Each structure stands twice: as structure tokens, then as C-alpha cells.
Amino acid sequence: MADPTVRIEGRLICRDRAQADRIAEFLVEHVRLTRAESACLSFEVTRDPADALVFVVSETFVDAAGFAAHKARMVGTVWAEISEGATRDYVVTGLAPADG
């Protein structure tokens, strides 16, 4: 049986320092809310010490449905607003093409 786990690894690249600082300001709450999701197995977002505009992202969800629920929860949130326009340079594993 295939592993149903969905993993996201990569970088969130901010448009400018103002966006990066706003994301950093809200990050603790975003991490707390995501880790509280029942499908979240792990969730780490840290600022890259070599580039203040970059956050290193590592997320793991139990399955595609759990990841979809995470994405649905994000709609209309402060996090969605402040991270809009940032480049999401991610590699996602564990999703079928129709699940992405």
C-alpha cells in the first residue's frame, strides 16, 4: 500500500523586507494554528539566516484530504492576506495530480 502522507518542502520567498517582517510577526500564530489541525503531523517554518526574505518550509500531513483541509482553512485568513504575492518554491510529494 502506498504511503498516503503529503509532504511539502521548500521556500517561501517574500516580495520585500516589509512582507517578510509582517510574515515573521504572524508566524508563531500561523504555526500554532496549523499544528492544531488534526491532519498535521509536522509543520516548521523558519527564517533563512542567509536571506531575510526567505522562509524555509517543511510540512507533513496525514493524507491528501488533510492537506486539502489545511488549504481550505487558510482561505480568507490573515496569513493568506500577508503572504499573498510571495513565491512558494515548494516540492510536494504524496499528491495525485488531481489532488494538487
Coordinates of C-alpha atoms in Angstrom, one line a residue:
M1 CA 0.0 0.0 0.0
A2 CA 1.3 3.4 -0.9
D3 CA 2.2 6.0 1.8
P4 CA -0.7 8.5 1.9
T5 CA 1.4 11.1 3.7
V6 CA 1.7 14.5 1.9
R7 CA 5.0 16.4 2.4
I8 CA 5.8 19.9 1.4
E9 CA 9.4 21.1 1.4
G10 CA 10.8 24.3 0.1
R11 CA 10.9 28.1 0.4
L12 CA 8.5 31.0 0.8
I13 CA 10.2 33.9 -0.9
C14 CA 8.8 37.3 0.1
R15 CA 8.4 40.3 -2.3
D16 CA 10.3 42.7 0.0
R17 CA 11.5 43.2 3.6
A18 CA 8.2 44.7 4.7
Q19 CA 6.3 41.5 3.7
A20 CA 9.0 39.3 5.3
D21 CA 8.8 41.2 8.6
R22 CA 5.0 41.0 8.6
I23 CA 5.2 37.3 8.0
A24 CA 7.7 36.9 10.8
E25 CA 5.4 38.8 13.1
F26 CA 2.5 36.5 12.5
L27 CA 4.5 33.3 12.1
V28 CA 4.1 32.0 15.7
E29 CA 0.3 32.2 15.4
H30 CA 0.3 30.6 11.9
V31 CA 2.4 27.7 13.1
R32 CA 0.2 27.2 16.2
L33 CA -3.0 27.1 14.2
T34 CA -1.6 24.7 11.7
R35 CA -0.1 22.3 14.2
A36 CA -3.6 22.2 15.9
E37 CA -5.1 20.8 12.7
S38 CA -5.9 17.1 13.2
A39 CA -4.2 16.1 10.0
C40 CA -0.9 18.0 10.6
L41 CA 1.9 15.6 11.5
S42 CA 4.6 18.3 11.5
F43 CA 4.9 22.0 10.5
E44 CA 8.1 24.0 10.6
V45 CA 8.7 27.4 9.0
T46 CA 11.9 29.3 9.9
R47 CA 13.5 32.4 8.5
D48 CA 16.6 31.7 6.4
P49 CA 19.6 33.2 8.3
A50 CA 21.3 33.8 5.0
D51 CA 18.4 35.7 3.3
A52 CA 15.9 37.7 5.3
L53 CA 13.3 37.5 2.5
V54 CA 13.2 33.7 2.6
F55 CA 11.4 31.3 5.0
V56 CA 12.3 27.6 4.9
V57 CA 9.1 25.4 4.9
S58 CA 8.6 21.8 5.9
E59 CA 5.1 20.4 6.3
T60 CA 3.7 16.9 6.7
F61 CA 0.0 16.0 6.6
V62 CA -1.6 12.5 7.1
D63 CA -3.0 12.5 3.6
A64 CA -4.3 14.5 0.7
A65 CA -7.7 15.1 2.4
G66 CA -5.8 16.6 5.4
F67 CA -3.7 18.8 3.2
A68 CA -6.8 19.9 1.3
A69 CA -8.5 20.8 4.7
H70 CA -5.4 22.8 5.6
K71 CA -5.6 24.8 2.3
A72 CA -9.3 25.3 2.8
R73 CA -8.7 26.7 6.3
M74 CA -6.2 29.2 5.0
V75 CA -8.7 31.0 2.7
G76 CA -9.5 34.4 4.0
T77 CA -7.1 34.3 6.9
V78 CA -4.5 36.9 8.0
W79 CA -1.8 34.5 6.8
A80 CA -3.4 34.3 3.3
E81 CA -3.5 38.1 3.2
I82 CA 0.0 38.8 4.3
S83 CA 1.6 36.0 2.3
E84 CA -0.2 36.9 -0.9
G85 CA 2.3 37.5 -3.7
A86 CA 5.1 35.7 -2.0
T87 CA 6.7 33.0 -4.2
R88 CA 6.1 29.5 -3.0
D89 CA 9.0 27.4 -4.2
Y90 CA 7.8 24.0 -2.9
V91 CA 8.2 20.4 -3.7
V92 CA 5.1 18.5 -2.8
T93 CA 5.1 14.7 -2.6
G94 CA 2.2 12.3 -1.9
L95 CA -0.4 14.0 -4.0
A96 CA -2.0 12.6 -7.2
P97 CA -2.1 15.2 -10.0
A98 CA -5.8 15.9 -9.4
D99 CA -5.2 16.5 -5.6
G100 CA -2.7 19.4 -6.0

